[in-house]
Amino acid sequence: MKKLFNMNSNKEKLKIICVIPARGGSKGLKNKNLRKVCDKPLIYYPIADALKINLFDHIFVSTDSENIAKTSIKYGASVPFLRPKKFAKDLSSTEDTLKYALLSFERYVGYKFDICVYLTANRIFRKAKWINIAINNLINDDKIDTSFPVQKIYSNFWHEKNGRYRVVLPWMKNYTSRQVAPNFYREDTGLVCATRAKFWRKGKRIGKNVKFVIHDYNFSEIDIHSKEDLYIANMAMKYLIINNKKLF
């Protein structure tokens, strides 16, 4: 597999782990992480993306499922142990899952990591170069705690407060053209999230100082949680393949 150019000249000084959470249970789409898009299970895609980056010391799939573990190992990930069921429930937070994954894997390998990268299997329309950029944003500037992709969006958002619906921010009361709309960004940490390990150890996915990887890749919005999402993902991936569009 062709790997991206490694911008990190200090790789030997930093330990970097990629963690891909993939629990076996899913109410919206049974066996979701093993469902296929263009003949490849969803868990394949983040593993394949991570393997294109010549920066990781380990690519670890954190799962409670033996079937997901076997499939992950087949595609090149490390699964030396299964995740306890208490970290694989419907209401288990991503932060608790990542903290457990990091601390347990550090105990397994016998050393600590400096940078952690989080990828998900339900957001498969990522570009591998975003992983490379996010990691190197941390490597090249020790003041940056976290780096992740964002997409500029132009919608107005509302929320419920005290039984009334209100716009999220005051400027959203005034409608304007997208060409002059204020900057508003959607967080895409499910695609990539690179964070210094000290924050994961505290149960935090994102540190205080962040740096965006700004993109305008509309396919990245596809988030697979239902049969309908899976259908859309299949159609989108077929379109990219037929039209020889480079996803990575």
Short mmCIF file of C-alpha atoms in Angstrom, two decimals:
data_model
loop_
_atom_site.label_atom_id
_atom_site.label_comp_id
_atom_site.label_asym_id
_atom_site.label_seq_id
_atom_site.Cartn_x
_atom_site.Cartn_y
_atom_site.Cartn_z
CA MET A 1 0.00 0.00 0.00
CA LYS A 2 1.37 3.37 -1.00
CA LYS A 3 2.00 5.59 2.01
CA LEU A 4 1.82 9.34 2.20
CA PHE A 5 4.96 11.40 2.52
CA ASN A 6 5.98 11.60 6.17
CA MET A 7 6.53 15.23 7.18
CA ASN A 8 7.65 14.29 10.68
CA SER A 9 11.44 14.43 11.01
CA ASN A 10 11.15 13.79 14.78
CA LYS A 11 9.19 10.55 14.67
CA GLU A 12 11.82 8.72 16.73
CA LYS A 13 11.27 11.18 19.59
CA LEU A 14 7.50 10.76 19.79
CA LYS A 15 5.29 7.75 20.35
CA ILE A 16 2.05 7.96 18.39
CA ILE A 17 -0.94 5.64 18.65
CA CYS A 18 -4.06 5.42 16.48
CA VAL A 19 -7.17 4.23 18.34
CA ILE A 20 -10.26 3.06 16.44
CA PRO A 21 -13.21 2.31 18.76
CA ALA A 22 -15.58 -0.31 17.32
CA ARG A 23 -18.03 -1.89 19.70
CA GLY A 24 -20.07 -4.93 18.71
CA GLY A 25 -23.49 -3.63 19.73
CA SER A 26 -25.47 -1.06 17.75
CA LYS A 27 -29.18 -0.32 18.06
CA GLY A 28 -29.48 1.62 14.82
CA LEU A 29 -27.68 -0.87 12.56
CA LYS A 30 -26.92 -4.36 13.85
CA ASN A 31 -23.28 -5.42 13.45
CA LYS A 32 -22.63 -1.97 11.99
CA ASN A 33 -18.84 -2.08 12.03
CA LEU A 34 -18.86 -5.27 9.95
CA ARG A 35 -21.44 -4.05 7.42
CA LYS A 36 -19.95 -3.59 3.97
CA VAL A 37 -19.50 -0.60 1.70
CA CYS A 38 -18.29 -1.67 -1.74
CA ASP A 39 -17.41 -5.15 -0.46
CA LYS A 40 -15.29 -3.88 2.44
CA PRO A 41 -16.48 -3.85 6.08
CA LEU A 42 -16.69 -0.42 7.68
CA ILE A 43 -13.85 -1.26 10.07
CA TYR A 44 -11.56 -1.70 7.06
CA TYR A 45 -11.68 1.97 6.10
CA PRO A 46 -10.11 3.66 9.16
CA ILE A 47 -7.49 0.91 9.35
CA ALA A 48 -6.61 1.42 5.67
CA ASP A 49 -6.41 5.19 6.21
CA ALA A 50 -4.13 4.79 9.22
CA LEU A 51 -1.84 2.40 7.35
CA LYS A 52 -1.24 5.05 4.71
CA ILE A 53 0.36 7.29 7.34
CA ASN A 54 3.94 6.42 8.16
CA LEU A 55 3.68 7.90 11.64
CA PHE A 56 1.99 5.37 13.91
CA ASP A 57 3.76 3.09 16.34
CA HIS A 58 0.52 1.14 16.75
CA ILE A 59 -2.94 1.03 15.15
CA PHE A 60 -5.22 -0.29 17.88
CA VAL A 61 -8.86 -1.29 17.38
CA SER A 62 -10.67 -1.13 20.72
CA THR A 63 -13.57 -3.57 20.56
CA ASP A 64 -15.61 -5.91 22.72
CA SER A 65 -16.36 -8.17 19.72
CA GLU A 66 -14.27 -11.19 18.74
CA ASN A 67 -15.58 -10.96 15.16
CA ILE A 68 -14.55 -7.31 14.85
CA ALA A 69 -11.20 -8.16 16.42
CA LYS A 70 -10.52 -10.95 13.87
CA THR A 71 -11.55 -8.72 10.96
CA SER A 72 -9.42 -5.83 12.23
CA ILE A 73 -6.36 -8.04 12.56
CA LYS A 74 -6.97 -9.33 9.03
CA TYR A 75 -6.71 -5.79 7.67
CA GLY A 76 -3.59 -4.85 9.63
CA ALA A 77 -4.66 -3.49 13.02
CA SER A 78 -3.57 -4.63 16.47
CA VAL A 79 -6.17 -6.10 18.85
CA PRO A 80 -4.22 -7.72 21.70
CA PHE A 81 -7.22 -7.76 24.06
CA LEU A 82 -10.95 -7.03 24.08
CA ARG A 83 -12.64 -4.01 25.65
CA PRO A 84 -14.63 -4.68 28.83
CA LYS A 85 -18.40 -4.58 28.39
CA LYS A 86 -18.73 -1.63 30.78
CA PHE A 87 -16.94 0.51 28.18
CA ALA A 88 -19.07 -0.84 25.31
CA LYS A 89 -22.60 0.16 26.31
CA ASP A 90 -24.98 2.41 24.39
CA LEU A 91 -24.33 5.31 26.75
CA SER A 92 -20.58 4.78 27.15
CA SER A 93 -18.90 8.09 26.35
CA THR A 94 -16.24 8.38 23.68
CA GLU A 95 -13.98 10.10 26.23
CA ASP A 96 -14.17 7.17 28.70
CA THR A 97 -13.58 4.72 25.86
CA LEU A 98 -10.49 6.56 24.60
CA LYS A 99 -9.07 6.97 28.11
CA TYR A 100 -9.45 3.26 28.80
CA ALA A 101 -8.01 2.33 25.39
CA LEU A 102 -4.91 4.48 25.92
CA LEU A 103 -4.19 3.46 29.52
CA SER A 104 -4.77 -0.26 28.88
CA PHE A 105 -2.63 -0.29 25.73
CA GLU A 106 0.16 1.59 27.51
CA ARG A 107 0.13 -1.08 30.20
CA TYR A 108 0.25 -3.74 27.50
CA VAL A 109 3.25 -2.31 25.61
CA GLY A 110 5.03 -1.01 28.72
CA TYR A 111 5.55 2.61 27.67
CA LYS A 112 3.57 5.83 27.26
CA PHE A 113 2.46 7.60 24.11
CA ASP A 114 2.88 11.29 23.29
CA ILE A 115 0.15 11.77 20.67
CA CYS A 116 -3.15 9.91 20.25
CA VAL A 117 -5.23 9.84 17.10
CA TYR A 118 -8.91 8.91 17.08
CA LEU A 119 -10.66 7.56 13.95
CA THR A 120 -14.14 6.08 13.61
CA ALA A 121 -15.56 3.41 11.33
CA ASN A 122 -18.91 5.14 10.77
CA ARG A 123 -17.23 8.16 9.12
CA ILE A 124 -15.36 6.52 6.23
CA PHE A 125 -15.16 9.46 3.80
CA ARG A 126 -11.97 10.98 5.17
CA LYS A 127 -8.81 11.90 3.33
CA ALA A 128 -5.72 10.27 4.76
CA LYS A 129 -3.76 13.49 4.31
CA TRP A 130 -5.93 15.04 7.04
CA ILE A 131 -4.45 12.53 9.50
CA ASN A 132 -0.96 13.46 8.38
CA ILE A 133 -1.64 17.19 8.69
CA ALA A 134 -3.35 16.91 12.08
CA ILE A 135 -0.48 14.95 13.60
CA ASN A 136 2.15 17.26 12.18
CA ASN A 137 0.29 20.30 13.49
CA LEU A 138 1.06 18.95 16.97
CA ILE A 139 4.59 17.90 16.13
CA ASN A 140 5.54 21.25 14.64
CA ASP A 141 3.98 23.44 17.35
CA ASP A 142 4.14 22.34 20.98
CA LYS A 143 1.51 24.96 21.87
CA ILE A 144 -1.16 23.05 19.92
CA ASP A 145 -3.02 20.46 21.99
CA THR A 146 -5.45 19.09 19.41
CA SER A 147 -5.95 19.22 15.66
CA PHE A 148 -8.94 17.97 13.67
CA PRO A 149 -10.80 18.58 10.39
CA VAL A 150 -13.64 21.09 10.21
CA GLN A 151 -15.94 22.11 7.41
CA LYS A 152 -17.32 25.61 7.08
CA ILE A 153 -21.10 25.56 7.07
CA TYR A 154 -23.69 28.20 6.36
CA SER A 155 -26.82 27.00 8.15
CA ASN A 156 -28.49 28.77 11.06
CA PHE A 157 -28.92 26.64 14.18
CA TRP A 158 -31.64 26.69 16.82
CA HIS A 159 -31.88 25.15 20.28
CA GLU A 160 -34.57 24.77 22.91
CA LYS A 161 -34.23 26.81 26.09
CA ASN A 162 -36.89 27.01 28.80
CA GLY A 163 -39.51 25.67 26.42
CA ARG A 164 -38.73 28.22 23.72
CA TYR A 165 -36.75 27.89 20.52
CA ARG A 166 -33.89 30.32 20.09
CA VAL A 167 -31.05 30.75 17.61
CA VAL A 168 -27.74 29.47 18.93
CA LEU A 169 -25.82 32.70 18.29
CA PRO A 170 -27.10 36.29 18.04
CA TRP A 171 -25.81 36.84 14.50
CA MET A 172 -28.01 33.96 13.30
CA LYS A 173 -31.05 36.21 13.75
CA ASN A 174 -30.03 38.02 10.57
CA TYR A 175 -30.05 36.06 7.34
CA THR A 176 -27.39 36.83 4.76
CA SER A 177 -25.73 35.27 1.70
CA ARG A 178 -23.17 32.53 2.23
CA GLN A 179 -20.51 34.71 0.60
CA VAL A 180 -20.57 37.15 3.52
CA ALA A 181 -21.83 34.88 6.33
CA PRO A 182 -19.71 34.70 9.51
CA ASN A 183 -17.34 31.77 9.84
CA PHE A 184 -19.09 28.78 11.43
CA TYR A 185 -17.40 25.38 11.47
CA ARG A 186 -18.63 21.83 11.99
CA GLU A 187 -16.33 19.73 14.19
CA ASP A 188 -15.33 16.51 12.43
CA THR A 189 -13.38 14.69 15.14
CA GLY A 190 -14.96 11.41 14.03
CA LEU A 191 -12.93 11.71 10.85
CA VAL A 192 -9.66 12.52 12.62
CA CYS A 193 -8.74 13.86 16.03
CA ALA A 194 -5.08 14.14 17.02
CA THR A 195 -4.54 15.10 20.68
CA ARG A 196 -1.66 15.07 23.11
CA ALA A 197 -1.92 11.95 25.25
CA LYS A 198 -2.02 13.87 28.54
CA PHE A 199 -5.56 15.03 27.73
CA TRP A 200 -6.83 11.53 26.96
CA ARG A 201 -5.46 10.40 30.32
CA LYS A 202 -7.71 13.04 31.91
CA GLY A 203 -10.73 11.82 29.96
CA LYS A 204 -10.70 14.69 27.46
CA ARG A 205 -10.85 14.21 23.71
CA ILE A 206 -9.83 17.80 22.92
CA GLY A 207 -7.26 20.03 24.61
CA LYS A 208 -7.40 23.78 25.21
CA ASN A 209 -5.57 25.02 22.12
CA VAL A 210 -6.79 23.63 18.80
CA LYS A 211 -5.79 23.97 15.19
CA PHE A 212 -8.26 23.28 12.41
CA VAL A 213 -7.71 21.28 9.25
CA ILE A 214 -10.25 23.16 7.12
CA HIS A 215 -11.82 21.24 4.24
CA ASP A 216 -14.78 21.49 1.87
CA TYR A 217 -15.22 17.78 1.14
CA ASN A 218 -18.98 17.23 1.17
CA PHE A 219 -18.84 13.43 1.19
CA SER A 220 -17.37 13.69 4.69
CA GLU A 221 -20.86 14.50 6.01
CA ILE A 222 -21.97 10.87 5.56
CA ASP A 223 -22.27 9.35 9.03
CA ILE A 224 -23.37 5.70 9.01
CA HIS A 225 -25.88 4.70 11.70
CA SER A 226 -28.80 3.21 9.73
CA LYS A 227 -29.63 1.16 6.63
CA GLU A 228 -30.36 4.39 4.80
CA ASP A 229 -26.94 5.79 5.72
CA LEU A 230 -25.32 2.56 4.54
CA TYR A 231 -27.13 2.79 1.21
CA ILE A 232 -26.01 6.40 0.72
CA ALA A 233 -22.41 5.45 1.62
CA ASN A 234 -22.44 2.63 -0.94
CA MET A 235 -23.74 4.92 -3.67
CA ALA A 236 -21.19 7.62 -2.81
CA MET A 237 -18.28 5.17 -2.77
CA LYS A 238 -19.36 3.66 -6.10
CA TYR A 239 -19.51 7.16 -7.57
CA LEU A 240 -15.96 7.86 -6.42
CA ILE A 241 -14.70 4.56 -7.80
CA ILE A 242 -16.50 4.85 -11.16
CA ASN A 243 -15.32 8.42 -11.67
CA ASN A 244 -11.79 7.63 -10.49
CA LYS A 245 -12.01 10.21 -7.74
CA LYS A 246 -9.17 9.99 -5.25
CA LEU A 247 -10.70 9.70 -1.80
CA PHE A 248 -7.40 9.49 0.00
#
